[in-house]
């Protein structure tokens, strides 16, 4: 009996090829213990080891405003990641940068935008991800000793989260108290700041540094999870890590007039290194949009 075995039957391999970052060191540039939030996902998804680089990142700007930030949060995250590589000579770098905005038209509403940047200097790969959320304690209060600040302490999650205390109208060179977390220190620094202020008011601000702000740390962790699972996906053409969403295609047709609406009909996924992309439709190709999304029927 002659058995013919075709040579092009793939031989099943019991061991999947290792991810290119498996066992590699990723330099995380931070002064504020972001390692806690970012290391587990990189280890779980890539088997990569995150090592903190204690670089001086204040040059890029601080939340307290003593060093103004001149670049966008996105550009700053990238610059920080590269700084860690300059200092260590390693090839894989990681950093995050946050920005916070209150809306003058919506009192109490604040937006936290956090960017994470990953750089692979050996290939030139750069992957950026971002989360925008209103889940933040960001805020401030002007006060003086003896006033009831309980509602602010509650909304700013004081105790588990820190505050920054400083004079509202500083007279000359004054002290800024950071990382204030207990009531006794808060009372004392409020008194001092109020005495140093021309209008007698102390300014209490939420401390947004990641190690002083568990709410921000949670967002950084979620962002790290998103980045790690993106890095795990490799391009089908060149095997570069970081395959993922690069843009969306809008234009599901209106059910009444058939003109394109702003609703997303497909996602374009792509590679960070080569030009390979794939379109994934997010809706049934035969579906229509309600006229409420149509500029023509509902301008
Ligand atoms: Zn229409
Ligand atoms: Zn590719």
Short mmCIF file of N, CA, C and O in Angstrom, two decimals, residues 138-206:
data_model
loop_
_atom_site.label_atom_id
_atom_site.label_comp_id
_atom_site.label_asym_id
_atom_site.label_seq_id
_atom_site.Cartn_x
_atom_site.Cartn_y
_atom_site.Cartn_z
N UNK A 138 -10.55 65.94 39.36
CA UNK A 138 -9.91 67.22 39.06
C UNK A 138 -10.78 68.40 39.51
O UNK A 138 -11.97 68.48 39.20
N UNK A 139 -10.17 69.34 40.23
CA UNK A 139 -10.92 70.51 40.67
C UNK A 139 -10.09 71.36 41.62
O UNK A 139 -8.97 71.00 41.98
N UNK A 140 -10.63 72.53 42.00
CA UNK A 140 -9.92 73.37 42.97
C UNK A 140 -10.93 74.17 43.79
O UNK A 140 -12.12 74.24 43.45
N UNK A 141 -10.46 74.77 44.88
CA UNK A 141 -11.32 75.56 45.75
C UNK A 141 -10.50 76.68 46.37
O UNK A 141 -9.36 76.48 46.80
N UNK A 142 -11.09 77.89 46.39
CA UNK A 142 -10.47 79.00 47.11
C UNK A 142 -11.12 79.08 48.48
O UNK A 142 -12.34 79.05 48.58
N UNK A 143 -10.29 79.16 49.51
CA UNK A 143 -10.85 79.13 50.86
C UNK A 143 -9.95 79.88 51.83
O UNK A 143 -8.86 80.33 51.45
N UNK A 144 -10.42 80.03 53.06
CA UNK A 144 -9.56 80.52 54.13
C UNK A 144 -9.86 79.77 55.42
O UNK A 144 -10.92 79.14 55.50
N UNK A 145 -8.98 79.85 56.39
CA UNK A 145 -9.18 79.06 57.61
C UNK A 145 -10.55 79.34 58.23
O UNK A 145 -10.99 80.48 58.23
N UNK A 146 -11.20 78.29 58.68
CA UNK A 146 -12.49 78.45 59.35
C UNK A 146 -13.67 78.18 58.44
O UNK A 146 -14.80 78.03 58.91
N UNK A 147 -13.44 78.13 57.12
CA UNK A 147 -14.56 77.87 56.21
C UNK A 147 -14.85 76.38 56.10
O UNK A 147 -13.95 75.56 56.28
N UNK A 148 -16.10 76.05 55.77
CA UNK A 148 -16.48 74.64 55.62
C UNK A 148 -16.04 74.14 54.24
O UNK A 148 -16.55 74.59 53.22
N UNK A 149 -15.07 73.24 54.23
CA UNK A 149 -14.57 72.74 52.96
C UNK A 149 -14.95 71.27 52.75
O UNK A 149 -14.46 70.62 51.85
N UNK A 150 -15.87 70.78 53.60
CA UNK A 150 -16.24 69.37 53.55
C UNK A 150 -16.71 68.89 52.18
O UNK A 150 -16.26 67.85 51.69
N UNK A 151 -17.62 69.65 51.50
CA UNK A 151 -18.08 69.19 50.18
C UNK A 151 -16.92 69.02 49.19
O UNK A 151 -16.88 68.06 48.42
N UNK A 152 -15.95 69.96 49.23
CA UNK A 152 -14.81 69.85 48.32
C UNK A 152 -13.94 68.64 48.68
O UNK A 152 -13.45 67.92 47.80
N UNK A 153 -13.76 68.43 50.00
CA UNK A 153 -12.94 67.28 50.42
C UNK A 153 -13.56 65.98 49.94
O UNK A 153 -12.86 65.04 49.57
N UNK A 154 -14.91 65.97 49.92
CA UNK A 154 -15.59 64.77 49.46
C UNK A 154 -15.44 64.59 47.94
O UNK A 154 -15.09 63.51 47.48
N UNK A 155 -15.70 65.67 47.18
CA UNK A 155 -15.65 65.55 45.72
C UNK A 155 -14.22 65.30 45.23
O UNK A 155 -14.01 64.67 44.20
N UNK A 156 -13.24 65.76 45.99
CA UNK A 156 -11.85 65.54 45.55
C UNK A 156 -11.28 64.24 46.13
O UNK A 156 -10.12 63.93 45.90
N UNK A 157 -12.14 63.50 46.87
CA UNK A 157 -11.74 62.21 47.45
C UNK A 157 -10.53 62.35 48.37
O UNK A 157 -9.62 61.50 48.36
N UNK A 158 -10.51 63.44 49.12
CA UNK A 158 -9.39 63.71 50.02
C UNK A 158 -9.22 62.57 51.01
O UNK A 158 -10.18 62.04 51.55
N UNK A 159 -7.97 62.20 51.25
CA UNK A 159 -7.67 61.08 52.14
C UNK A 159 -7.05 59.96 51.33
O UNK A 159 -5.90 59.60 51.53
N UNK A 160 -7.84 59.45 50.34
CA UNK A 160 -7.25 58.47 49.44
C UNK A 160 -6.51 59.20 48.32
O UNK A 160 -5.59 58.65 47.71
N UNK A 161 -6.92 60.44 48.03
CA UNK A 161 -6.29 61.28 47.01
C UNK A 161 -5.68 62.51 47.71
O UNK A 161 -6.20 62.97 48.71
N UNK A 162 -4.61 63.05 47.13
CA UNK A 162 -3.93 64.18 47.76
C UNK A 162 -4.37 65.52 47.19
O UNK A 162 -4.94 65.60 46.11
N UNK A 163 -4.04 66.57 47.96
CA UNK A 163 -4.29 67.93 47.50
C UNK A 163 -2.98 68.70 47.43
O UNK A 163 -1.98 68.33 48.06
N UNK A 164 -3.03 69.80 46.67
CA UNK A 164 -1.93 70.76 46.63
C UNK A 164 -2.47 72.05 47.25
O UNK A 164 -3.61 72.44 46.95
N UNK A 165 -1.69 72.67 48.13
CA UNK A 165 -2.16 73.89 48.79
C UNK A 165 -1.17 75.00 48.50
O UNK A 165 0.05 74.82 48.65
N UNK A 166 -1.70 76.17 48.09
CA UNK A 166 -0.81 77.31 47.84
C UNK A 166 -1.59 78.63 47.97
O UNK A 166 -2.82 78.63 47.91
N UNK A 167 -0.86 79.73 48.14
CA UNK A 167 -1.55 81.03 48.23
C UNK A 167 -2.23 81.37 46.91
O UNK A 167 -1.66 81.11 45.85
N UNK A 168 -3.43 81.94 46.98
CA UNK A 168 -4.14 82.29 45.75
C UNK A 168 -3.47 83.46 45.03
O UNK A 168 -3.30 83.42 43.82
N UNK A 169 -3.08 84.49 45.80
CA UNK A 169 -2.35 85.62 45.21
C UNK A 169 -1.01 85.74 45.93
O UNK A 169 -0.90 86.47 46.91
N UNK A 170 -0.03 85.02 45.43
CA UNK A 170 1.24 84.96 46.17
C UNK A 170 1.93 86.33 46.25
O UNK A 170 1.91 87.09 45.29
N UNK A 171 2.47 86.61 47.42
CA UNK A 171 3.27 87.83 47.57
C UNK A 171 4.72 87.41 47.60
O UNK A 171 5.22 86.95 48.60
N UNK A 172 5.36 87.54 46.44
CA UNK A 172 6.77 87.13 46.34
C UNK A 172 6.91 85.63 46.23
O UNK A 172 5.98 84.93 45.82
N UNK A 173 8.07 85.12 46.62
CA UNK A 173 8.35 83.68 46.52
C UNK A 173 7.69 82.95 47.67
O UNK A 173 7.94 83.25 48.83
N UNK A 174 6.81 82.02 47.36
CA UNK A 174 6.09 81.31 48.42
C UNK A 174 6.19 79.81 48.22
O UNK A 174 6.64 79.33 47.18
N UNK A 175 5.74 79.13 49.25
CA UNK A 175 5.83 77.67 49.21
C UNK A 175 4.56 77.06 48.64
O UNK A 175 3.46 77.54 48.89
N UNK A 176 4.74 76.01 47.84
CA UNK A 176 3.60 75.21 47.36
C UNK A 176 3.66 73.87 48.07
O UNK A 176 4.69 73.19 48.03
N UNK A 177 2.58 73.52 48.77
CA UNK A 177 2.56 72.24 49.51
C UNK A 177 1.90 71.18 48.66
O UNK A 177 0.75 71.32 48.27
N UNK A 178 2.66 70.12 48.34
CA UNK A 178 2.11 69.05 47.49
C UNK A 178 1.89 67.78 48.28
O UNK A 178 2.49 67.59 49.33
N UNK A 179 1.08 66.91 47.73
CA UNK A 179 0.86 65.60 48.35
C UNK A 179 0.26 65.69 49.73
O UNK A 179 0.54 64.86 50.59
N UNK A 180 -0.60 66.69 49.97
CA UNK A 180 -1.24 66.84 51.28
C UNK A 180 -2.38 65.83 51.39
O UNK A 180 -3.30 65.85 50.56
N UNK A 181 -2.32 64.96 52.42
CA UNK A 181 -3.27 63.85 52.45
C UNK A 181 -3.98 63.68 53.79
O UNK A 181 -4.93 62.91 53.90
N UNK A 182 -3.49 64.38 54.84
CA UNK A 182 -4.19 64.24 56.12
C UNK A 182 -4.70 65.60 56.58
O UNK A 182 -4.17 66.65 56.21
N UNK A 183 -5.76 65.55 57.39
CA UNK A 183 -6.49 66.75 57.77
C UNK A 183 -5.63 67.76 58.52
O UNK A 183 -5.71 68.96 58.28
N UNK A 184 -4.77 67.26 59.40
CA UNK A 184 -3.94 68.16 60.20
C UNK A 184 -3.01 68.98 59.31
O UNK A 184 -2.91 70.20 59.43
N UNK A 185 -2.34 68.30 58.36
CA UNK A 185 -1.46 68.99 57.43
C UNK A 185 -2.25 69.96 56.55
O UNK A 185 -1.80 71.06 56.26
N UNK A 186 -3.46 69.54 56.16
CA UNK A 186 -4.29 70.40 55.32
C UNK A 186 -4.63 71.71 56.04
O UNK A 186 -4.52 72.80 55.48
N UNK A 187 -5.03 71.61 57.31
CA UNK A 187 -5.39 72.79 58.10
C UNK A 187 -4.19 73.73 58.24
O UNK A 187 -4.29 74.94 58.05
N UNK A 188 -3.06 73.13 58.55
CA UNK A 188 -1.85 73.92 58.78
C UNK A 188 -1.37 74.61 57.51
O UNK A 188 -1.04 75.79 57.51
N UNK A 189 -1.37 73.88 56.39
CA UNK A 189 -0.89 74.47 55.14
C UNK A 189 -1.89 75.49 54.59
O UNK A 189 -1.49 76.48 53.98
N UNK A 190 -3.19 75.27 54.85
CA UNK A 190 -4.20 76.24 54.42
C UNK A 190 -3.97 77.57 55.16
O UNK A 190 -4.03 78.65 54.56
N UNK A 191 -3.67 77.47 56.46
CA UNK A 191 -3.39 78.68 57.26
C UNK A 191 -2.17 79.41 56.71
O UNK A 191 -2.20 80.61 56.47
N UNK A 192 -1.10 78.67 56.46
CA UNK A 192 0.14 79.28 55.96
C UNK A 192 -0.07 79.91 54.59
O UNK A 192 0.37 81.02 54.33
N UNK A 193 -0.76 79.19 53.70
CA UNK A 193 -0.98 79.69 52.34
C UNK A 193 -1.85 80.94 52.37
O UNK A 193 -1.61 81.91 51.63
N UNK A 194 -2.85 80.94 53.23
CA UNK A 194 -3.74 82.08 53.36
C UNK A 194 -2.97 83.31 53.86
O UNK A 194 -3.17 84.43 53.38
N UNK A 195 -2.05 83.09 54.82
CA UNK A 195 -1.23 84.20 55.35
C UNK A 195 -0.29 84.76 54.28
O UNK A 195 0.03 85.95 54.28
N UNK A 196 0.15 83.89 53.36
CA UNK A 196 1.09 84.32 52.32
C UNK A 196 0.40 84.92 51.10
O UNK A 196 1.06 85.32 50.15
N UNK A 197 -0.94 84.93 51.11
CA UNK A 197 -1.67 85.40 49.94
C UNK A 197 -2.15 86.83 50.14
O UNK A 197 -2.63 87.19 51.21
N UNK A 198 -2.04 87.65 49.10
CA UNK A 198 -2.44 89.05 49.18
C UNK A 198 -3.93 89.19 49.49
O UNK A 198 -4.34 90.14 50.16
N UNK A 199 -4.75 88.26 48.97
CA UNK A 199 -6.20 88.35 49.24
C UNK A 199 -6.63 87.46 50.41
O UNK A 199 -7.82 87.29 50.67
N UNK A 200 -5.65 86.85 51.10
CA UNK A 200 -5.97 86.03 52.28
C UNK A 200 -6.59 84.69 51.94
O UNK A 200 -7.07 83.98 52.83
N UNK A 201 -6.58 84.32 50.64
CA UNK A 201 -7.21 83.04 50.26
C UNK A 201 -6.16 81.99 49.94
O UNK A 201 -5.14 82.27 49.31
N UNK A 202 -6.45 80.78 50.39
CA UNK A 202 -5.62 79.64 50.02
C UNK A 202 -6.29 78.92 48.86
O UNK A 202 -7.52 78.87 48.78
N UNK A 203 -5.47 78.42 47.94
CA UNK A 203 -6.01 77.69 46.80
C UNK A 203 -5.72 76.19 47.00
O UNK A 203 -4.57 75.78 47.09
N UNK A 204 -6.79 75.40 47.12
CA UNK A 204 -6.64 73.95 47.24
C UNK A 204 -6.88 73.33 45.87
O UNK A 204 -7.89 73.61 45.23
N UNK A 205 -5.94 72.52 45.42
CA UNK A 205 -6.07 71.88 44.11
C UNK A 205 -5.90 70.38 44.27
O UNK A 205 -5.11 69.93 45.09
N UNK A 206 -6.59 69.62 43.42
CA UNK A 206 -6.37 68.18 43.42
C UNK A 206 -4.96 67.90 42.89
O UNK A 206 -4.53 68.51 41.92
#
